[in-house]
Each structure stands twice: as C-alpha cells, then as structure tokens.
Amino acid sequence: MTNFTLTELLTLYDLVATRMRAKWYEGRGARNGVSTVDAFFMMLTVLKHYQSWEKHAVDFNIRAPTFQKLMKKTMATVEPQLFNVFVRVPTMTSLRENNATFSSYPYALYATDVKFQPCERPSGRFNEKKEFFSGKHKLYGLKIEASVSPEGYCVDLSDHHPGATADISIFRKRLPVHQDTLLKTENEMLVTDNGELWNTYQSMWAVLVDKGYYGLSKELRAIHPTKERRNEHLELSEVERNKNISSDRVIVENFFGRVCMLWKVSYATFVWGHDMYSMIQRLTFALTNFHVSLLPLRDGDAAWYRSVLARYEHMAYENGKKKAEIQRRARIRRNERVALSRTRSSRVGRQ
C-alpha cells in the first residue's frame, strides 16, 4: 500500500518522528486523534493511490474535511525534512571516487529535463487559462524542472510552472542556482578536464540537456544534441555525439519513470490546489530517491515513463475528437438555423 516494507517505512518515519510529534502536540485544544505514525502511513497511501479526498476518507473511516486537513498538515511537516535528507547535490570528487560519472561525458555533474503533468482546466479569463496550456502536449498542465545525477538520484528540483512555459525559460529563471551548483571547487580545478566547452567555462562542470535547450551553451556549460540543419543531414560524428548524449541523459527518463510508477499523484491529472503541487512533488521525488537507494534504476523505468507520455497523447487525442465533434454539431445547428431563416424569408417574399 505504501511502496515500502514495514522496516523501510519505519526507517523513513524515524527521520520525521521528532518533527511530527512536535507539530502534533503544540498549542492548546483537543489533541489529534490520529497518531503520527498512522498519519505518515496514510500520507504514503494517498500519494501512491491518489483518489479523491472523499474516497481516501472512507478508506480510513475519517470525515473528508478532517482527513484533507490532516494530510495537508502531515505533508507540510515531513516534506522539508525528507527533501533535505534525500535530495542533495553530489560533488564531482565523490562521483569520481565512486566511479559513478556519466560514461560518455564524465565531466557532466548531472542531466536536467522538465516533467509535465496534466491538471484541470483552470477557471478565469482566456489569457489566464492559456498560460497553463502546453502546445507540445495539447493539454492543460504544470511543469517542474528536475536534475538527476549519474548515480540515478534527483539532486535538484524547481517549483512548478504553468504548462505553457518553455523548458529553457524555466532553466534560465534558475540560472544562478545552476551556476552555483556546477561551480568547481579549488581541488576540482586541478582535475584534468578537456571536455566540450572547457575553454569557455574552465571553472564549471557541464550539465546535459536536450534539444529544447538549444542556445543555452552561451550562458552555461550546457551539452545538448546537435539539431539538423535545413536541407542538410547531420554528419556521422554529429549523429554519434547525439547518441552519446542521449545514452547518458536517459537516466532522467528512468527517474521520471520510477516516480510515476511509485506515485500516482505524480502522473495522473492533478485536481488538488496548485498551491500544494510543488510540495507534493518535492515529497515524492525525495521518497523516490530513498527507493532508488534500495533498488537502482533500470531500463524498465524509462519504458514506464514512455507509457505515461503515450497516455498523455491519447488524452490529447480524445480531447481533440470531442472538440471537433462539438464544432461539427455547432456547424450543423448553424446551417439549420440559416436554412430555416431563408425559408421564412422566401415565404414572406411570396406573400
């Protein structure tokens, strides 16, 4: 029910027990009837199965408003602690000592990509709604930027952004964060580094990105695939280079796949408030890091993520069909009204 064995669950709980007890019993008034360990168990179950608050409340025999308030309190209490414990940026020195660098780009500290998740169509004016519509996925949704180390752990996670925001725009908003993270230490400056863009960014490690970040190398030591030029094929060396980048970057898809496999709340249409989204994703990504420490990423995780993306494509296709059918019926009704109006006009003319 929670993706973890009893021993693993208690290991996680021990990390947050003190924080939860302090939050549980502070202030005056009636004490919470649910123990901290039970609330932690409920939270993991909710994140994994992700149904309506009413459905989860029935499962645990608690009133829906009370259960919703309890889960929000639990998540807000444990998320900072778990994120600080499990989401950390490794140094290049530690990666080299553990022989855990990328195979083709050993001078890259991590790979970065954006994860999209559908959400309900926002209310409000059209200009407010369109900010959440992703032209790539043809769905309303939210985006988060994540960075994954060669070891398969998430090492950085952004706050959420509307679905219409370009991936490279999210990266540029967080450019100072990446610049500080990729900066070499004094000892690392002595390490031989003759990789791509070394002459331009001698004091910085590289980050692997996809074609959507084209042009980012002017601001950062970003390694991205080469795009095909108009009316011209890529050279063999460029094709080989693109394959090498993709083979190293697949670690991000593997991690996204593991997140989606473990936590339904991270891939299903998000219907809870947007103010909770970033907190929930930080929580699920931190818990996934713990899971990866027990069971390293595999190729099957990327296959799972591709199935999630295929699900989004099908959702967009079905939405398009519904919209086309509505428009077709509207045209038929309009033509009928026009024909009826012409018939009436012709009768009046004959009279």
GROMACS .gro file of C-alpha atoms in nm:
model
  351
    1MET     CA    1   0.000   0.000   0.000
    2THR     CA    2   0.295   0.236   0.052
    3ASN     CA    3   0.569   0.107  -0.188
    4PHE     CA    4   0.781   0.018   0.116
    5THR     CA    5   0.817  -0.275   0.353
    6LEU     CA    6   0.743  -0.226   0.721
    7THR     CA    7   1.113  -0.192   0.802
    8GLU     CA    8   1.165   0.065   0.526
    9LEU     CA    9   0.855   0.258   0.633
   10LEU     CA   10   0.975   0.275   0.992
   11THR     CA   11   1.318   0.388   0.872
   12LEU     CA   12   1.152   0.678   0.693
   13TYR     CA   13   0.930   0.753   0.990
   14ASP     CA   14   1.228   0.772   1.226
   15LEU     CA   15   1.361   1.061   1.016
   16VAL     CA   16   1.048   1.269   1.072
   17ALA     CA   17   0.915   1.136   1.404
   18THR     CA   18   1.057   1.414   1.622
   19ARG     CA   19   0.935   1.684   1.385
   20MET     CA   20   0.588   1.532   1.362
   21ARG     CA   21   0.547   1.488   1.738
   22ALA     CA   22   0.648   1.849   1.798
   23LYS     CA   23   0.392   1.966   1.543
   24TRP     CA   24   0.124   1.724   1.662
   25TYR     CA   25   0.116   1.831   2.023
   26GLU     CA   26   0.190   2.202   2.005
   27GLY     CA   27  -0.067   2.458   2.116
   28ARG     CA   28  -0.387   2.418   2.313
   29GLY     CA   29  -0.712   2.245   2.240
   30ALA     CA   30  -0.812   1.888   2.163
   31ARG     CA   31  -0.531   1.654   2.065
   32ASN     CA   32  -0.520   1.488   1.726
   33GLY     CA   33  -0.695   1.151   1.741
   34VAL     CA   34  -0.462   1.001   1.476
   35SER     CA   35  -0.111   0.906   1.584
   36THR     CA   36   0.189   1.042   1.396
   37VAL     CA   37   0.293   0.704   1.258
   38ASP     CA   38  -0.063   0.636   1.136
   39ALA     CA   39  -0.077   0.977   0.969
   40PHE     CA   40   0.256   0.905   0.798
   41PHE     CA   41   0.123   0.571   0.672
   42MET     CA   42  -0.194   0.739   0.544
   43MET     CA   43   0.011   1.002   0.362
   44LEU     CA   44   0.216   0.741   0.175
   45THR     CA   45  -0.104   0.558   0.079
   46VAL     CA   46  -0.263   0.878  -0.053
   47LEU     CA   47   0.045   0.965  -0.259
   48LYS     CA   48   0.059   0.618  -0.412
   49HIS     CA   49  -0.310   0.567  -0.496
   50TYR     CA   50  -0.429   0.931  -0.540
   51GLN     CA   51  -0.807   0.927  -0.535
   52SER     CA   52  -1.050   1.197  -0.425
   53TRP     CA   53  -1.032   1.314  -0.066
   54GLU     CA   54  -1.375   1.160  -0.009
   55LYS     CA   55  -1.259   0.817  -0.131
   56HIS     CA   56  -0.950   0.818   0.090
   57ALA     CA   57  -1.153   0.942   0.386
   58VAL     CA   58  -1.392   0.647   0.351
   59ASP     CA   59  -1.098   0.405   0.340
   60PHE     CA   60  -0.970   0.531   0.675
   61ASN     CA   61  -1.314   0.599   0.830
   62ILE     CA   62  -1.250   0.972   0.878
   63ARG     CA   63  -1.464   1.266   0.768
   64ALA     CA   64  -1.339   1.407   0.435
   65PRO     CA   65  -1.268   1.766   0.554
   66THR     CA   66  -1.084   1.634   0.860
   67PHE     CA   67  -0.883   1.388   0.651
   68GLN     CA   68  -0.787   1.653   0.396
   69LYS     CA   69  -0.667   1.887   0.670
   70LEU     CA   70  -0.473   1.601   0.834
   71MET     CA   71  -0.293   1.506   0.512
   72LYS     CA   72  -0.201   1.865   0.429
   73LYS     CA   73  -0.060   1.908   0.778
   74THR     CA   74   0.137   1.582   0.752
   75MET     CA   75   0.283   1.665   0.411
   76ALA     CA   76   0.381   2.017   0.515
   77THR     CA   77   0.551   1.876   0.825
   78VAL     CA   78   0.756   1.594   0.672
   79GLU     CA   79   0.839   1.736   0.327
   80PRO     CA   80   1.119   1.978   0.431
   81GLN     CA   81   1.291   1.711   0.641
   82LEU     CA   82   1.276   1.434   0.379
   83PHE     CA   83   1.378   1.668   0.097
   84ASN     CA   84   1.682   1.793   0.290
   85VAL     CA   85   1.788   1.438   0.376
   86PHE     CA   86   1.746   1.269   0.038
   87VAL     CA   87   1.788   1.544  -0.225
   88ARG     CA   88   2.149   1.656  -0.226
   89VAL     CA   89   2.391   1.757  -0.500
   90PRO     CA   90   2.700   1.532  -0.504
   91THR     CA   91   3.044   1.674  -0.569
   92MET     CA   92   3.234   1.567  -0.877
   93THR     CA   93   3.505   1.446  -0.641
   94SER     CA   94   3.266   1.196  -0.478
   95LEU     CA   95   3.133   1.081  -0.818
   96ARG     CA   96   3.487   1.016  -0.940
   97GLU     CA   97   3.582   0.833  -0.621
   98ASN     CA   98   3.276   0.608  -0.656
   99ASN     CA   99   3.339   0.562  -1.030
  100ALA     CA  100   2.985   0.690  -1.090
  101THR     CA  101   3.033   0.954  -1.360
  102PHE     CA  102   2.849   0.955  -1.693
  103SER     CA  103   3.009   0.710  -1.935
  104SER     CA  104   3.034   0.943  -2.237
  105TYR     CA  105   3.051   1.277  -2.054
  106PRO     CA  106   3.241   1.222  -1.726
  107TYR     CA  107   3.274   1.599  -1.681
  108ALA     CA  108   2.893   1.648  -1.654
  109LEU     CA  109   2.765   1.677  -1.298
  110TYR     CA  110   2.401   1.599  -1.376
  111ALA     CA  111   2.137   1.585  -1.650
  112THR     CA  112   1.836   1.818  -1.648
  113ASP     CA  113   1.490   1.793  -1.800
  114VAL     CA  114   1.133   1.909  -1.740
  115LYS     CA  115   0.847   1.683  -1.632
  116PHE     CA  116   0.494   1.770  -1.744
  117GLN     CA  117   0.175   1.665  -1.565
  118PRO     CA  118  -0.184   1.739  -1.671
  119CYS     CA  119  -0.412   1.941  -1.447
  120GLU     CA  120  -0.774   2.051  -1.459
  121ARG     CA  121  -0.860   2.333  -1.695
  122PRO     CA  122  -0.817   2.649  -1.486
  123SER     CA  123  -1.107   2.887  -1.438
  124GLY     CA  124  -1.089   3.254  -1.526
  125ARG     CA  125  -1.026   3.459  -1.837
  126PHE     CA  126  -0.880   3.312  -2.156
  127ASN     CA  127  -0.543   3.484  -2.106
  128GLU     CA  128  -0.520   3.329  -1.760
  129LYS     CA  129  -0.610   2.982  -1.887
  130LYS     CA  130  -0.373   2.976  -2.184
  131GLU     CA  131  -0.069   3.008  -1.956
  132PHE     CA  132  -0.134   2.650  -1.845
  133PHE     CA  133  -0.189   2.503  -2.194
  134SER     CA  134   0.111   2.313  -2.327
  135GLY     CA  135   0.134   2.334  -2.705
  136LYS     CA  136   0.361   2.029  -2.707
  137HIS     CA  137   0.126   1.803  -2.510
  138LYS     CA  138  -0.202   1.972  -2.616
  139LEU     CA  139  -0.315   1.961  -2.253
  140TYR     CA  140  -0.351   2.196  -1.959
  141GLY     CA  141  -0.083   2.117  -1.706
  142LEU     CA  142   0.208   2.204  -1.481
  143LYS     CA  143   0.583   2.168  -1.524
  144ILE     CA  144   0.873   2.108  -1.290
  145GLU     CA  145   1.244   2.102  -1.370
  146ALA     CA  146   1.450   1.819  -1.222
  147SER     CA  147   1.820   1.734  -1.233
  148VAL     CA  148   1.941   1.375  -1.195
  149SER     CA  149   2.295   1.266  -1.110
  150PRO     CA  150   2.480   0.980  -1.288
  151GLU     CA  151   2.402   0.765  -0.983
  152GLY     CA  152   2.030   0.796  -1.056
  153TYR     CA  153   1.929   1.034  -0.777
  154CYS     CA  154   1.735   1.359  -0.810
  155VAL     CA  155   1.972   1.633  -0.695
  156ASP     CA  156   1.768   1.946  -0.770
  157LEU     CA  157   1.401   2.029  -0.820
  158SER     CA  158   1.230   2.354  -0.913
  159ASP     CA  159   0.894   2.494  -0.810
  160HIS     CA  160   0.610   2.432  -1.053
  161HIS     CA  161   0.547   2.648  -1.360
  162PRO     CA  162   0.245   2.679  -1.593
  163GLY     CA  163   0.239   2.431  -1.880
  164ALA     CA  164   0.292   2.697  -2.149
  165THR     CA  165   0.632   2.796  -2.004
  166ALA     CA  166   0.919   2.684  -2.229
  167ASP     CA  167   1.167   2.440  -2.079
  168ILE     CA  168   1.461   2.670  -2.145
  169SER     CA  169   1.274   2.961  -1.982
  170ILE     CA  170   1.239   2.759  -1.661
  171PHE     CA  171   1.611   2.684  -1.670
  172ARG     CA  172   1.701   3.049  -1.726
  173LYS     CA  173   1.486   3.159  -1.433
  174ARG     CA  174   1.700   2.932  -1.218
  175LEU     CA  175   2.029   3.009  -1.390
  176PRO     CA  176   2.204   3.137  -1.072
  177VAL     CA  177   2.115   2.810  -0.895
  178HIS     CA  178   2.273   2.600  -1.171
  179GLN     CA  179   2.577   2.826  -1.196
  180ASP     CA  180   2.647   2.791  -0.823
  181THR     CA  181   2.587   2.416  -0.828
  182LEU     CA  182   2.813   2.348  -1.127
  183LEU     CA  183   3.100   2.559  -0.996
  184LYS     CA  184   3.420   2.362  -0.937
  185THR     CA  185   3.594   2.359  -0.600
  186GLU     CA  186   3.959   2.460  -0.567
  187ASN     CA  187   4.071   2.096  -0.567
  188GLU     CA  188   3.848   2.013  -0.864
  189MET     CA  189   4.012   2.293  -1.063
  190LEU     CA  190   4.325   2.075  -1.063
  191VAL     CA  191   4.143   1.783  -1.228
  192THR     CA  192   4.217   1.737  -1.598
  193ASP     CA  193   3.910   1.843  -1.793
  194ASN     CA  194   3.938   1.868  -2.169
  195GLY     CA  195   3.570   1.818  -2.244
  196GLU     CA  196   3.330   2.023  -2.453
  197LEU     CA  197   3.317   2.397  -2.378
  198TRP     CA  198   3.607   2.366  -2.134
  199ASN     CA  199   3.787   2.665  -2.286
  200THR     CA  200   3.479   2.884  -2.230
  201TYR     CA  201   3.381   2.755  -1.884
  202GLN     CA  202   3.702   2.636  -1.719
  203SER     CA  203   3.566   2.677  -1.364
  204MET     CA  204   3.240   2.492  -1.425
  205TRP     CA  205   3.126   2.134  -1.471
  206ALA     CA  206   2.881   2.056  -1.751
  207VAL     CA  207   2.508   1.978  -1.750
  208LEU     CA  208   2.339   1.750  -2.006
  209VAL     CA  209   2.017   1.879  -2.165
  210ASP     CA  210   1.804   1.801  -2.471
  211LYS     CA  211   1.740   1.990  -2.795
  212GLY     CA  212   1.480   2.211  -2.629
  213TYR     CA  213   1.766   2.396  -2.457
  214TYR     CA  214   1.940   2.493  -2.781
  215GLY     CA  215   2.139   2.813  -2.728
  216LEU     CA  216   2.186   2.764  -2.354
  217SER     CA  217   2.558   2.697  -2.405
  218LYS     CA  218   2.605   3.072  -2.447
  219GLU     CA  219   2.512   3.119  -2.080
  220LEU     CA  220   2.626   2.795  -1.918
  221ARG     CA  221   2.833   2.485  -1.987
  222ALA     CA  222   2.532   2.304  -2.131
  223ILE     CA  223   2.583   2.000  -2.355
  224HIS     CA  224   2.288   1.945  -2.589
  225PRO     CA  225   2.237   1.738  -2.908
  226THR     CA  226   2.306   1.893  -3.247
  227LYS     CA  227   1.999   1.993  -3.447
  228GLU     CA  228   1.963   1.906  -3.813
  229ARG     CA  229   2.027   2.200  -4.042
  230ARG     CA  230   1.781   2.292  -4.314
  231ASN     CA  231   1.828   2.084  -4.630
  232GLU     CA  232   2.134   1.922  -4.478
  233HIS     CA  233   2.190   1.595  -4.294
  234LEU     CA  234   2.398   1.561  -3.981
  235GLU     CA  235   2.750   1.435  -4.020
  236LEU     CA  236   2.836   1.091  -3.888
  237SER     CA  237   3.034   1.238  -3.598
  238GLU     CA  238   2.735   1.455  -3.500
  239VAL     CA  239   2.499   1.156  -3.510
  240GLU     CA  240   2.737   0.961  -3.287
  241ARG     CA  241   2.764   1.255  -3.048
  242ASN     CA  242   2.385   1.283  -3.024
  243LYS     CA  243   2.364   0.912  -2.940
  244ASN     CA  244   2.621   0.952  -2.664
  245ILE     CA  245   2.430   1.243  -2.512
  246SER     CA  246   2.102   1.052  -2.527
  247SER     CA  247   2.255   0.741  -2.370
  248ASP     CA  248   2.373   0.947  -2.072
  249ARG     CA  249   2.055   1.156  -2.047
  250VAL     CA  250   1.828   0.851  -2.034
  251ILE     CA  251   1.893   0.848  -1.660
  252VAL     CA  252   1.642   1.134  -1.630
  253GLU     CA  253   1.369   0.937  -1.808
  254ASN     CA  254   1.449   0.640  -1.587
  255PHE     CA  255   1.400   0.852  -1.277
  256PHE     CA  256   1.077   1.011  -1.404
  257GLY     CA  257   0.952   0.660  -1.482
  258ARG     CA  258   1.028   0.542  -1.130
  259VAL     CA  259   0.846   0.844  -0.985
  260CYS     CA  260   0.538   0.773  -1.197
  261MET     CA  261   0.550   0.401  -1.120
  262LEU     CA  262   0.556   0.460  -0.744
  263TRP     CA  263   0.328   0.762  -0.705
  264LYS     CA  264   0.004   0.807  -0.900
  265VAL     CA  265  -0.014   1.164  -0.769
  266SER     CA  266   0.288   1.243  -0.989
  267TYR     CA  267   0.136   1.144  -1.324
  268ALA     CA  268  -0.246   1.145  -1.302
  269THR     CA  269  -0.443   1.460  -1.380
  270PHE     CA  270  -0.378   1.684  -1.082
  271VAL     CA  271  -0.705   1.813  -0.938
  272TRP     CA  272  -0.592   1.943  -0.600
  273GLY     CA  273  -0.490   2.305  -0.547
  274HIS     CA  274  -0.185   2.432  -0.734
  275ASP     CA  275  -0.052   2.569  -0.407
  276MET     CA  276   0.010   2.208  -0.297
  277TYR     CA  277   0.173   2.087  -0.618
  278SER     CA  278   0.536   2.187  -0.559
  279MET     CA  279   0.531   2.050  -0.204
  280ILE     CA  280   0.386   1.717  -0.317
  281GLN     CA  281   0.641   1.679  -0.597
  282ARG     CA  282   0.931   1.756  -0.364
  283LEU     CA  283   0.795   1.492  -0.130
  284THR     CA  284   0.751   1.222  -0.396
  285PHE     CA  285   1.092   1.292  -0.553
  286ALA     CA  286   1.260   1.267  -0.212
  287LEU     CA  287   1.080   0.939  -0.139
  288THR     CA  288   1.179   0.810  -0.483
  289ASN     CA  289   1.544   0.884  -0.403
  290PHE     CA  290   1.508   0.662  -0.097
  291HIS     CA  291   1.350   0.391  -0.313
  292VAL     CA  292   1.634   0.417  -0.568
  293SER     CA  293   1.885   0.367  -0.288
  294LEU     CA  294   1.714   0.032  -0.224
  295LEU     CA  295   1.652  -0.062  -0.587
  296PRO     CA  296   1.867   0.117  -0.850
  297LEU     CA  297   1.706   0.249  -1.169
  298ARG     CA  298   1.652   0.011  -1.459
  299ASP     CA  299   1.562   0.036  -1.828
  300GLY     CA  300   1.207  -0.066  -1.742
  301ASP     CA  301   1.161   0.263  -1.560
  302ALA     CA  302   1.211   0.457  -1.884
  303ALA     CA  303   0.960   0.228  -2.056
  304TRP     CA  304   0.708   0.313  -1.784
  305TYR     CA  305   0.764   0.684  -1.839
  306ARG     CA  306   0.713   0.642  -2.214
  307SER     CA  307   0.381   0.470  -2.140
  308VAL     CA  308   0.280   0.772  -1.929
  309LEU     CA  309   0.367   1.006  -2.217
  310ALA     CA  310   0.165   0.783  -2.451
  311ARG     CA  311  -0.127   0.816  -2.209
  312TYR     CA  312  -0.099   1.194  -2.232
  313GLU     CA  313  -0.100   1.173  -2.613
  314HIS     CA  314  -0.417   0.964  -2.601
  315MET     CA  315  -0.580   1.214  -2.365
  316ALA     CA  316  -0.496   1.497  -2.604
  317TYR     CA  317  -0.630   1.294  -2.898
  318GLU     CA  318  -0.958   1.223  -2.720
  319ASN     CA  319  -0.993   1.589  -2.622
  320GLY     CA  320  -0.935   1.686  -2.984
  321LYS     CA  321  -1.202   1.442  -3.101
  322LYS     CA  322  -1.454   1.582  -2.852
  323LYS     CA  323  -1.377   1.937  -2.956
  324ALA     CA  324  -1.409   1.851  -3.325
  325GLU     CA  325  -1.744   1.679  -3.262
  326ILE     CA  326  -1.875   1.981  -3.071
  327GLN     CA  327  -1.768   2.210  -3.356
  328ARG     CA  328  -1.929   1.977  -3.613
  329ARG     CA  329  -2.261   1.981  -3.428
  330ALA     CA  330  -2.242   2.358  -3.390
  331ARG     CA  331  -2.193   2.396  -3.767
  332ILE     CA  332  -2.491   2.168  -3.835
  333ARG     CA  333  -2.714   2.368  -3.599
  334ARG     CA  334  -2.596   2.692  -3.756
  335ASN     CA  335  -2.667   2.565  -4.108
  336GLU     CA  336  -3.013   2.454  -3.994
  337ARG     CA  337  -3.084   2.799  -3.849
  338VAL     CA  338  -2.962   2.967  -4.169
  339ALA     CA  339  -3.175   2.736  -4.385
  340LEU     CA  340  -3.481   2.797  -4.167
  341SER     CA  341  -3.426   3.173  -4.182
  342ARG     CA  342  -3.401   3.163  -4.562
  343THR     CA  343  -3.720   2.955  -4.585
  344ARG     CA  344  -3.911   3.205  -4.374
  345SER     CA  345  -3.773   3.496  -4.579
  346SER     CA  346  -3.882   3.332  -4.904
  347ARG     CA  347  -4.234   3.276  -4.770
  348VAL     CA  348  -4.263   3.638  -4.660
  349GLY     CA  349  -4.142   3.749  -5.003
  350ARG     CA  350  -4.412   3.545  -5.182
  351GLN     CA  351  -4.683   3.696  -4.961
   0.00000   0.00000   0.00000
